[in-house]
Tab-separated table of C-alpha atoms and ligand atoms in Angstrom:
chain	number	residue	atom	x	y	z
U	17	MET	CA	0.137	-0.185	0.072
U	18	LYS	CA	1.505	3.485	-0.920
U	19	LYS	CA	0.153	6.722	0.144
U	20	VAL	CA	0.266	10.232	-0.910
U	21	VAL	CA	-0.612	13.029	1.828
U	22	LYS	CA	-1.406	16.181	0.807
U	23	PHE	CA	-2.057	18.783	4.308
U	24	GLY	CA	-3.405	22.097	3.761
U	25	GLY	CA	-2.450	25.083	5.593
U	26	SER	CA	-4.488	25.198	8.309
U	27	SER	CA	-2.854	21.836	9.209
U	28	LEU	CA	0.584	23.198	9.302
U	29	ALA	CA	0.079	26.736	10.803
U	30	ASP	CA	1.872	26.182	14.284
U	31	THR	CA	3.715	23.824	16.485
U	32	HIS	CA	1.021	21.769	17.530
U	33	GLN	CA	-0.542	21.004	14.018
U	34	PHE	CA	2.851	20.225	12.655
U	35	GLU	CA	2.615	17.886	15.413
U	36	LYS	CA	-0.902	16.410	14.396
U	37	VAL	CA	0.681	15.891	11.096
U	38	GLY	CA	3.606	13.842	12.333
U	39	ALA	CA	1.464	11.376	14.317
U	40	ILE	CA	-0.757	10.728	11.085
U	41	VAL	CA	2.046	10.330	8.898
U	42	ARG	CA	3.950	8.075	11.714
U	43	ALA	CA	0.893	5.951	12.345
U	44	GLU	CA	0.716	4.272	8.795
U	45	THR	CA	4.091	3.100	6.985
U	46	SER	CA	2.154	3.407	3.513
U	47	ARG	CA	2.344	7.198	3.970
U	48	ARG	CA	5.003	7.742	2.026
U	49	PHE	CA	4.898	10.891	0.220
U	50	VAL	CA	4.149	13.824	1.557
U	51	VAL	CA	3.029	17.217	-0.003
U	52	PRO	CA	3.190	20.431	2.232
U	53	SER	CA	1.151	23.745	1.651
U	54	ALA	CA	2.291	26.833	3.383
U	55	PRO	CA	1.553	27.974	6.993
U	56	GLY	CA	-1.966	28.974	6.921
U	57	LYS	CA	-4.006	30.621	9.166
U	58	ARG	CA	-3.910	30.317	13.123
U	59	SER	CA	-6.971	31.687	14.258
U	60	LYS	CA	-9.591	33.452	12.173
U	61	ASP	CA	-7.993	37.071	11.935
U	62	ASP	CA	-4.266	35.718	11.279
U	63	THR	CA	-2.677	35.877	7.731
U	64	LYS	CA	-1.309	32.789	5.560
U	65	VAL	CA	2.207	32.829	4.793
U	66	THR	CA	1.745	32.624	1.114
U	67	ASP	CA	-0.195	36.112	1.822
U	68	MET	CA	2.413	37.516	4.104
U	69	LEU	CA	4.730	36.388	1.156
U	70	TYR	CA	2.631	38.252	-1.725
U	71	ALA	CA	2.951	41.385	0.425
U	72	CYS	CA	6.354	41.162	1.401
U	73	TYR	CA	7.353	40.622	-2.463
U	74	ALA	CA	5.379	44.144	-3.099
U	75	LEU	CA	7.082	46.016	-0.956
U	76	ALA	CA	10.459	44.740	-2.794
U	77	GLU	CA	8.892	45.347	-5.972
U	78	GLN	CA	8.245	49.124	-5.167
U	79	GLY	CA	11.965	49.311	-3.717
U	80	LYS	CA	10.371	50.037	-0.544
U	81	ASP	CA	12.240	48.366	2.445
U	82	PHE	CA	10.581	44.772	3.384
U	83	LYS	CA	13.040	43.373	6.599
U	84	GLU	CA	10.095	43.919	8.183
U	85	GLU	CA	7.493	42.102	6.760
U	86	LEU	CA	9.956	39.258	6.074
U	87	ASP	CA	11.132	39.183	9.922
U	88	ARG	CA	7.157	38.582	10.548
U	89	ILE	CA	7.613	35.412	8.031
U	90	ARG	CA	10.594	34.490	9.431
U	91	ASP	CA	9.307	34.229	12.662
U	92	ARG	CA	6.280	32.001	11.918
U	93	TYR	CA	8.643	29.491	10.781
U	94	GLN	CA	11.172	30.238	13.875
U	95	GLN	CA	8.579	29.492	15.734
U	96	ILE	CA	7.657	25.996	14.742
U	97	VAL	CA	11.796	25.033	14.257
U	98	ASP	CA	12.060	26.033	18.185
U	99	GLY	CA	8.018	24.165	19.343
U	100	LEU	CA	8.965	20.979	17.733
U	101	GLY	CA	12.847	21.317	18.909
U	102	LEU	CA	14.258	20.984	15.462
U	103	LYS	CA	18.187	20.986	14.775
U	104	LEU	CA	17.845	23.622	11.845
U	105	SER	CA	19.069	26.828	10.437
U	106	LEU	CA	16.863	28.452	8.173
U	107	GLU	CA	19.059	31.923	8.167
U	108	PRO	CA	20.729	30.436	4.628
U	109	GLU	CA	17.475	29.731	3.074
U	110	PHE	CA	16.109	33.392	4.410
U	111	ALA	CA	19.699	35.250	3.228
U	112	LYS	CA	18.957	33.910	-0.128
U	113	ILE	CA	15.350	34.679	-0.015
U	114	GLU	CA	16.252	38.259	0.712
U	115	GLU	CA	18.534	38.280	-2.302
U	116	ASN	CA	16.405	37.362	-4.324
U	117	PHE	CA	13.499	39.532	-3.615
U	118	ARG	CA	16.250	42.336	-4.303
U	119	ALA	CA	16.953	40.785	-7.560
U	120	ARG	CA	12.984	41.000	-8.476
U	121	ALA	CA	13.077	37.097	-8.522
U	122	GLY	CA	9.052	37.054	-9.265
U	123	LYS	CA	5.770	37.248	-7.630
U	124	ASP	CA	5.808	33.206	-7.751
U	125	TYR	CA	8.924	33.223	-6.569
U	126	ALA	CA	8.102	34.655	-3.843
U	127	ALA	CA	4.624	32.540	-3.631
U	128	SER	CA	6.272	29.454	-3.520
U	129	ARG	CA	9.002	29.642	-0.461
U	130	GLY	CA	5.740	29.764	2.074
U	131	GLU	CA	6.050	25.732	0.652
U	132	TYR	CA	9.507	25.575	-0.084
U	133	LEU	CA	10.415	26.308	3.509
U	134	ASN	CA	7.352	24.472	5.286
U	135	ALA	CA	8.950	21.124	3.192
U	136	ILE	CA	11.919	21.682	4.690
U	137	LEU	CA	11.022	21.439	8.236
U	138	MET	CA	8.977	18.579	7.418
U	139	SER	CA	11.219	16.776	5.891
U	140	ASN	CA	13.730	17.428	8.903
U	141	TYR	CA	10.627	16.440	10.961
U	142	LEU	CA	9.857	13.218	9.472
U	143	GLY	CA	13.468	12.350	8.689
U	144	PHE	CA	12.309	12.044	5.046
U	145	ALA	CA	14.185	13.236	1.984
U	146	PHE	CA	13.122	16.862	0.601
U	147	VAL	CA	12.776	16.900	-3.223
U	148	ASP	CA	12.130	20.542	-4.776
U	149	ALA	CA	9.067	20.633	-7.169
U	150	ALA	CA	11.463	22.886	-9.053
U	151	GLU	CA	13.023	19.974	-10.043
U	152	VAL	CA	10.141	17.589	-10.632
U	153	VAL	CA	7.566	19.917	-11.344
U	154	LEU	CA	7.727	21.488	-15.130
U	155	PHE	CA	5.647	23.725	-17.064
U	156	GLY	CA	6.418	24.474	-20.480
U	157	GLU	CA	7.394	27.690	-22.812
U	158	ASP	CA	3.570	28.295	-23.003
U	159	GLY	CA	3.071	28.444	-19.474
U	160	GLU	CA	0.993	25.281	-18.976
U	161	PHE	CA	1.668	22.658	-16.616
U	162	ASP	CA	3.641	19.494	-18.385
U	163	ALA	CA	1.864	16.547	-17.670
U	164	GLN	CA	3.693	14.328	-19.447
U	165	LYS	CA	6.857	15.583	-18.582
U	166	THR	CA	6.648	15.928	-15.308
U	167	ASN	CA	5.139	12.643	-14.797
U	168	GLU	CA	8.614	10.967	-16.286
U	169	VAL	CA	10.766	13.098	-14.606
U	170	LEU	CA	8.801	13.109	-11.178
U	171	ALA	CA	8.366	9.093	-11.690
U	172	GLU	CA	11.807	8.413	-12.422
U	173	ARG	CA	13.081	10.743	-9.147
U	174	LEU	CA	10.679	8.854	-6.636
U	175	LYS	CA	11.026	5.074	-7.901
U	176	ASN	CA	13.643	4.375	-5.402
U	177	MET	CA	13.046	6.424	-2.776
U	178	PRO	CA	11.037	5.230	0.594
U	179	ASN	CA	9.421	8.352	1.596
U	180	ALA	CA	10.047	12.036	0.209
U	181	VAL	CA	8.546	15.526	1.128
U	182	ILE	CA	7.953	17.949	-1.919
U	183	PRO	CA	5.997	21.117	-1.434
U	184	GLY	CA	3.062	21.827	-3.334
U	185	PHE	CA	2.206	24.843	-5.362
U	186	TYR	CA	4.725	25.794	-7.626
U	187	GLY	CA	7.504	23.608	-9.969
U	188	SER	CA	9.820	25.570	-12.937
U	189	ASN	CA	9.461	27.130	-16.328
U	190	PRO	CA	12.346	25.780	-18.941
U	191	ASP	CA	14.372	28.624	-18.037
U	192	GLY	CA	14.592	27.742	-13.981
U	193	SER	CA	12.318	30.414	-12.746
U	194	ILE	CA	9.619	29.513	-10.601
U	195	ARG	CA	6.001	29.143	-11.570
U	196	THR	CA	2.843	28.714	-9.361
U	197	PHE	CA	-0.464	26.931	-9.580
U	198	SER	CA	-3.392	29.251	-8.693
U	199	ARG	CA	-3.912	29.833	-5.468
U	200	GLY	CA	-4.822	26.164	-3.499
U	201	GLY	CA	-2.425	24.794	-5.878
U	202	SER	CA	-0.908	22.453	-3.262
U	203	ASP	CA	-3.748	19.739	-4.043
U	204	ILE	CA	-2.843	19.757	-7.853
U	205	THR	CA	1.042	18.803	-6.608
U	206	GLY	CA	-0.168	16.162	-4.371
U	207	SER	CA	-2.358	14.401	-7.418
U	208	ILE	CA	0.597	14.726	-9.646
U	209	VAL	CA	2.895	12.889	-7.035
U	210	ALA	CA	0.163	9.932	-6.684
U	211	LYS	CA	0.170	9.754	-10.586
U	212	ALA	CA	3.904	9.444	-10.522
U	213	VAL	CA	4.234	7.111	-7.880
U	214	LYS	CA	0.772	5.406	-8.331
U	215	ALA	CA	-0.165	5.292	-5.076
U	216	ASP	CA	-3.545	3.619	-3.842
U	217	VAL	CA	-4.362	6.230	-2.477
U	218	TYR	CA	-4.201	10.158	-2.448
U	219	GLU	CA	-4.881	11.761	0.897
U	220	ASN	CA	-5.781	15.302	1.213
U	221	TRP	CA	-6.010	16.150	4.966
U	222	THR	CA	-7.848	19.686	5.483
U	223	ASP	CA	-9.617	21.179	8.424
U	224	VAL	CA	-13.099	19.613	7.871
U	225	SER	CA	-14.127	16.721	7.534
U	226	GLY	CA	-14.359	15.849	3.656
U	227	PHE	CA	-17.511	17.569	1.457
U	228	MET	CA	-20.408	18.317	2.776
U	229	ILE	CA	-24.258	18.206	1.279
U	230	ALA	CA	-24.977	21.768	1.359
U	231	ASP	CA	-22.326	24.850	2.358
U	232	PRO	CA	-22.682	24.613	5.842
U	233	ARG	CA	-23.040	28.496	5.495
U	234	ILE	CA	-25.745	27.876	3.924
U	235	ILE	CA	-27.457	24.408	5.895
U	236	PRO	CA	-25.967	24.490	9.464
U	237	ASP	CA	-24.599	21.446	10.579
U	238	PRO	CA	-25.081	19.630	7.226
U	239	GLU	CA	-24.591	15.724	6.739
U	240	LYS	CA	-21.290	14.751	5.521
U	241	ILE	CA	-21.007	13.433	2.030
U	242	ASP	CA	-19.342	9.906	2.706
U	243	MET	CA	-18.512	8.975	-1.552
U	244	ILE	CA	-18.718	11.046	-4.469
U	245	THR	CA	-17.932	10.509	-8.131
U	246	TYR	CA	-15.626	12.150	-9.710
U	247	ARG	CA	-18.240	13.566	-12.459
U	248	GLU	CA	-20.274	14.290	-9.377
U	249	LEU	CA	-17.645	16.086	-8.075
U	250	ARG	CA	-17.127	18.499	-11.491
U	251	GLU	CA	-20.668	19.137	-11.293
U	252	LEU	CA	-20.833	20.359	-7.922
U	253	SER	CA	-17.221	21.891	-7.678
U	254	TYR	CA	-17.523	24.213	-10.957
U	255	MET	CA	-20.885	25.677	-8.638
U	256	GLY	CA	-17.939	26.797	-5.791
U	257	ALA	CA	-17.386	24.156	-3.830
U	258	SER	CA	-13.769	24.959	-1.707
U	259	VAL	CA	-12.710	21.666	-0.069
U	260	LEU	CA	-10.583	21.100	-3.247
U	261	HIS	CA	-8.897	22.500	-5.904
U	262	GLU	CA	-11.399	22.092	-8.535
U	263	GLU	CA	-7.851	20.764	-11.225
U	264	ALA	CA	-6.784	18.453	-8.649
U	265	ILE	CA	-8.997	15.718	-9.308
U	266	PHE	CA	-7.302	15.093	-13.563
U	267	PRO	CA	-4.097	13.362	-12.636
U	268	VAL	CA	-5.192	10.835	-10.189
U	269	ARG	CA	-8.600	10.494	-12.379
U	270	SER	CA	-6.944	9.515	-15.181
U	271	GLU	CA	-5.187	6.388	-13.159
U	272	GLY	CA	-8.116	5.416	-11.108
U	273	ILE	CA	-6.660	6.660	-7.741
U	274	PRO	CA	-9.468	7.548	-5.250
U	275	ILE	CA	-9.161	10.735	-3.335
U	276	ASN	CA	-9.632	10.566	0.643
U	277	ILE	CA	-10.763	14.114	1.770
U	278	ARG	CA	-9.642	13.451	5.586
U	279	ASN	CA	-9.698	15.950	9.130
U	280	THR	CA	-6.174	16.731	10.471
U	281	ASN	CA	-8.122	17.882	13.634
U	282	GLN	CA	-10.467	14.442	13.561
U	283	PRO	CA	-7.969	11.828	11.944
U	284	ASP	CA	-10.498	8.626	12.983
U	285	ASP	CA	-12.993	10.581	10.409
U	286	GLU	CA	-13.431	8.527	7.556
U	287	GLY	CA	-13.702	11.739	5.714
U	288	THR	CA	-15.130	11.513	2.028
U	289	TRP	CA	-14.036	9.061	-0.761
U	290	ILE	CA	-13.621	10.698	-4.361
U	291	VAL	CA	-13.772	7.403	-6.862
U	292	GLU	CA	-14.185	7.034	-10.354
U	293	SER	CA	-17.317	4.891	-9.881
U	294	THR	CA	-19.276	3.002	-6.957
U	295	CYS	CA	-21.998	0.441	-6.399
U	296	GLN	CA	-22.752	2.025	-3.294
U	297	ARG	CA	-25.848	4.126	-3.107
U	298	SER	CA	-25.834	7.737	-2.033
U	299	GLN	CA	-27.678	7.564	1.566
U	300	PHE	CA	-30.343	10.985	-0.319
U	301	VAL	CA	-30.741	10.019	-3.806
U	302	ILE	CA	-28.636	13.577	-4.089
U	303	THR	CA	-25.288	13.643	-3.573
U	304	GLY	CA	-24.902	17.278	-3.000
U	305	ILE	CA	-26.224	20.941	-3.895
U	306	ALA	CA	-23.991	23.460	-4.664
U	307	GLY	CA	-24.545	27.223	-5.990
U	308	LYS	CA	-23.823	30.568	-7.164
U	309	LYS	CA	-25.172	33.820	-7.491
U	310	GLY	CA	-24.306	36.663	-10.017
U	311	PHE	CA	-25.833	35.111	-13.407
U	312	CYS	CA	-27.042	36.877	-16.328
U	313	SER	CA	-29.641	35.569	-18.936
U	314	VAL	CA	-29.079	36.101	-22.494
U	315	ASN	CA	-32.061	35.558	-23.949
U	316	ILE	CA	-32.537	35.294	-28.432
U	317	GLU	CA	-35.178	35.238	-29.943
U	318	LYS	CA	-35.538	34.445	-33.909
U	319	ASP	CA	-38.618	33.207	-35.644
U	320	LYS	CA	-38.033	29.479	-36.875
U	321	MET	CA	-34.634	29.481	-35.082
U	322	ASN	CA	-34.970	25.886	-35.123
U	323	SER	CA	-34.411	25.505	-38.928
U	324	GLU	CA	-32.093	27.808	-39.373
U	325	ILE	CA	-28.717	25.395	-39.766
U	326	GLY	CA	-25.290	27.484	-37.933
U	327	PHE	CA	-27.370	29.673	-35.698
U	328	GLY	CA	-26.100	28.082	-32.207
U	329	ARG	CA	-22.822	28.928	-33.309
U	330	ARG	CA	-22.867	32.040	-34.661
U	331	VAL	CA	-24.933	33.229	-31.160
U	332	LEU	CA	-22.042	30.937	-28.980
U	333	GLN	CA	-19.304	33.139	-31.367
U	334	ALA	CA	-20.899	36.256	-30.143
U	335	PHE	CA	-19.621	35.514	-26.747
U	336	GLU	CA	-16.335	33.395	-27.383
U	337	ASP	CA	-14.747	36.622	-29.619
U	338	ASN	CA	-15.470	38.928	-26.678
U	339	GLY	CA	-14.003	36.489	-24.338
U	340	ILE	CA	-16.788	34.902	-22.712
U	341	SER	CA	-17.436	31.306	-21.501
U	342	PHE	CA	-21.171	30.746	-20.996
U	343	GLU	CA	-22.072	28.356	-17.973
U	344	HIS	CA	-25.506	26.869	-19.773
U	345	VAL	CA	-27.546	27.138	-23.050
U	346	PRO	CA	-31.096	26.262	-22.388
U	347	SER	CA	-32.830	26.432	-25.339
U	348	GLY	CA	-36.464	26.572	-27.346
U	349	ILE	CA	-38.222	26.251	-30.589
U	350	ASP	CA	-37.483	29.710	-31.181
U	351	THR	CA	-35.404	31.159	-28.446
U	352	MET	CA	-31.894	29.847	-27.071
U	353	THR	CA	-30.617	31.536	-23.671
U	354	VAL	CA	-27.115	31.525	-22.450
U	355	PHE	CA	-25.998	32.258	-19.124
U	356	VAL	CA	-23.022	33.818	-18.225
U	357	HIS	CA	-21.233	35.227	-14.826
U	358	GLN	CA	-22.045	38.522	-14.691
U	359	ASP	CA	-19.281	40.119	-13.621
U	360	ALA	CA	-17.785	39.270	-16.790
U	361	PHE	CA	-20.706	40.072	-18.864
U	362	VAL	CA	-21.310	43.876	-17.675
U	363	ASN	CA	-18.399	45.765	-19.308
U	364	LYS	CA	-19.596	43.904	-22.553
U	365	GLU	CA	-22.638	43.278	-22.780
U	366	GLN	CA	-23.258	46.033	-25.562
U	367	LYS	CA	-20.273	44.462	-27.559
U	368	VAL	CA	-22.062	41.168	-27.005
U	369	VAL	CA	-25.416	42.405	-27.980
U	370	SER	CA	-23.709	44.232	-31.412
U	371	ALA	CA	-21.951	41.001	-32.539
U	372	LEU	CA	-24.550	38.953	-31.818
U	373	HIS	CA	-26.888	41.352	-34.749
U	374	ARG	CA	-24.141	40.962	-36.862
U	375	LEU	CA	-23.696	37.409	-36.550
U	376	ALA	CA	-27.192	35.966	-35.696
U	377	ASP	CA	-29.782	38.595	-36.703
U	378	PRO	CA	-32.233	37.547	-34.109
U	379	ASP	CA	-35.814	38.975	-33.914
U	380	MET	CA	-35.332	39.986	-30.230
U	381	ILE	CA	-32.803	39.713	-27.300
U	382	ASP	CA	-33.234	40.642	-23.665
U	383	ILE	CA	-31.083	40.702	-20.578
U	384	GLU	CA	-31.997	39.629	-17.269
U	385	ALA	CA	-29.584	39.788	-14.692
U	386	ASP	CA	-28.756	38.895	-10.896
U	387	LEU	CA	-29.816	34.944	-11.176
U	388	ALA	CA	-28.430	32.435	-9.287
U	389	LEU	CA	-27.893	28.888	-10.319
U	390	ILE	CA	-28.029	25.856	-7.833
U	391	ALA	CA	-26.788	22.302	-9.091
U	392	VAL	CA	-28.644	19.434	-7.578
U	393	VAL	CA	-26.273	16.158	-8.071
U	394	GLY	CA	-26.543	12.757	-7.757
U	395	ARG	CA	-25.438	9.724	-9.114
U	396	GLY	CA	-28.762	8.024	-7.572
U	397	MET	CA	-31.146	10.373	-10.211
U	398	LYS	CA	-31.158	8.104	-13.237
U	399	SER	CA	-32.649	5.199	-11.497
U	400	THR	CA	-34.659	7.096	-8.987
U	401	ARG	CA	-38.342	8.398	-9.746
U	402	GLY	CA	-39.829	11.654	-8.775
U	403	THR	CA	-36.343	13.843	-8.440
U	404	ALA	CA	-37.182	16.527	-9.978
U	405	ALA	CA	-40.794	16.538	-8.837
U	406	ARG	CA	-39.647	16.552	-5.148
U	407	ILE	CA	-36.949	20.016	-6.299
U	408	PHE	CA	-39.641	21.616	-7.879
U	409	ALA	CA	-42.391	20.688	-5.154
U	410	ALA	CA	-39.933	21.863	-2.400
U	411	LEU	CA	-39.556	25.324	-4.363
U	412	ALA	CA	-42.933	26.112	-5.232
U	413	HIS	CA	-43.806	25.221	-1.660
U	414	LYS	CA	-41.214	28.326	-1.082
U	415	ASN	CA	-42.758	30.355	-3.095
U	416	ILE	CA	-40.193	30.286	-5.529
U	417	ASN	CA	-40.399	31.301	-8.750
U	418	ILE	CA	-37.891	28.722	-10.950
U	419	ARG	CA	-36.351	30.881	-14.166
U	420	MET	CA	-34.787	28.273	-15.347
U	421	ILE	CA	-34.446	24.108	-15.602
U	422	ASP	CA	-31.772	21.969	-17.289
U	423	GLN	CA	-31.038	18.703	-16.491
U	424	GLY	CA	-27.915	17.248	-18.280
U	425	SER	CA	-28.142	14.078	-20.687
U	426	SER	CA	-26.024	12.043	-17.915
U	427	GLU	CA	-29.062	12.343	-15.444
U	428	LEU	CA	-26.766	13.727	-12.795
U	429	ASN	CA	-27.800	16.622	-12.082
U	430	ILE	CA	-30.795	19.117	-12.601
U	431	ILE	CA	-29.616	23.244	-12.679
U	432	ILE	CA	-31.976	25.373	-11.574
U	433	GLY	CA	-32.241	28.998	-12.439
U	434	VAL	CA	-33.684	31.320	-9.552
U	435	HIS	CA	-33.280	34.934	-8.270
U	436	ASN	CA	-30.190	36.033	-6.254
U	437	GLU	CA	-32.668	36.957	-3.176
U	438	ASP	CA	-33.984	33.646	-3.590
U	439	PHE	CA	-31.072	31.499	-3.558
U	440	GLU	CA	-30.482	30.632	0.192
U	441	GLU	CA	-34.028	30.265	0.746
U	442	ALA	CA	-34.236	27.246	-2.425
U	443	ILE	CA	-31.182	25.712	-1.006
U	444	ARG	CA	-32.485	25.102	2.178
U	445	ALA	CA	-35.510	24.009	0.814
U	446	ILE	CA	-34.483	21.172	-1.298
U	447	TYR	CA	-32.114	20.223	1.745
U	448	ASN	CA	-34.376	19.958	3.510
U	449	MET	CA	-36.709	17.787	1.056
U	450	PHE	CA	-34.085	15.181	0.329
U	451	VAL	CA	-32.198	14.957	3.606
U	452	LEU	CA	-34.037	16.355	6.154
U	453	VAL	CA	-37.022	13.670	6.036
U	454	GLN	CA	-34.747	11.237	5.402
U	455	LEU	CA	-32.693	11.697	8.935
J	15	LIG	N1	-0.477	28.263	-0.105
J	15	LIG	C1	-1.126	27.923	-1.210
J	15	LIG	C2	-2.018	29.367	-0.897
J	15	LIG	O1	-2.357	29.684	-0.215
J	15	LIG	C3	-1.410	26.912	-1.589
J	15	LIG	C4	-2.340	25.964	-1.401
J	15	LIG	O2	-2.227	26.331	-0.600
J	15	LIG	O3	-2.377	24.816	-1.852
J	15	LIG	O4	-3.119	29.356	-2.364
């Protein structure tokens, strides 16, 4: 059994958290490859080391004195070194960082030092080898992550190593400069490492015991999801679930490696399993509910649109030409509605409207703002009658007007559009209908 274990920032925020992580890794010899984030927040009002690094580097870039800010970062690490009683001096590392900041090594370099230093601490603490991600996580000339080359280099490097600590979040460009993934990117590194070593499981340790059926800010103390498929998670994550970086599933998914989300503060909890496929039914027909506010619908009408070949393509081209991606496109016989993110759309709306007239010559265009989309997702829907009816009954009962309905052809999800102000109430109504009634 071989596991890759990734620990998020809150799991490594201070000495006490490091000790918990140490106990988790030592509890199973299969936990051989460790991917740490940078130290996160110790309390609600604290600052993540990554954010401190960005701020510190911004001062350096403006030619301002950044010593105080860097000292604060140094302190965070020193407290952990002292607390764990490590025989380790970070002075040479900090001297190098200061020098590189002065030489304007770049924002990505600056941010990456958070995980770099934490991995050095972790490898010292666990007695595991340190492998710098800059040598094994590689980006191409185009700035995109080079999955194939990385996999070859990383697999070769880790092949004969009994264990190792590999910092998350960053890699290097072909010229050797540092490049980071987007925020939260250590989740991606963990997945890349799991693929390279052909792990049996990718454990992702964080500060919650897995995914909840609905957002706990809307539903207090929601039920947990025990098992979810990659496809279900995709349907939920693009709507805003935030436990795992959206892109983290791709490397392991292609290898059929399950991800287990675990809680560092409650290591005995089973967490959530993310798997390719399962015969295990979800407890409540639906696996999860997620959603987001802030969409616009662009309703385009044209008589006999249904028989005009290429109409849909021309409509979408108007959005593409303006660099706007769409979320959903429900259609009727003479209408087509395009749902877009309001933020991305507002400044370009008139350009899109004129492009639509130029390209598709519609009879009418009508724009509506402040809509929310809610995805109700579940592999169990396909084989259960009445799921849609229950959703709509729940919303009708709460007097919520449904603006749009879209059921994916996979029958894995039903997307509902409501007004922004009905968003929370709608999620509560659906949760009550499927989960509360069954408890
Ligand atoms: N430390 C980075 C961030 O705060 C990356 C990560 O934690 O995954 O975004």
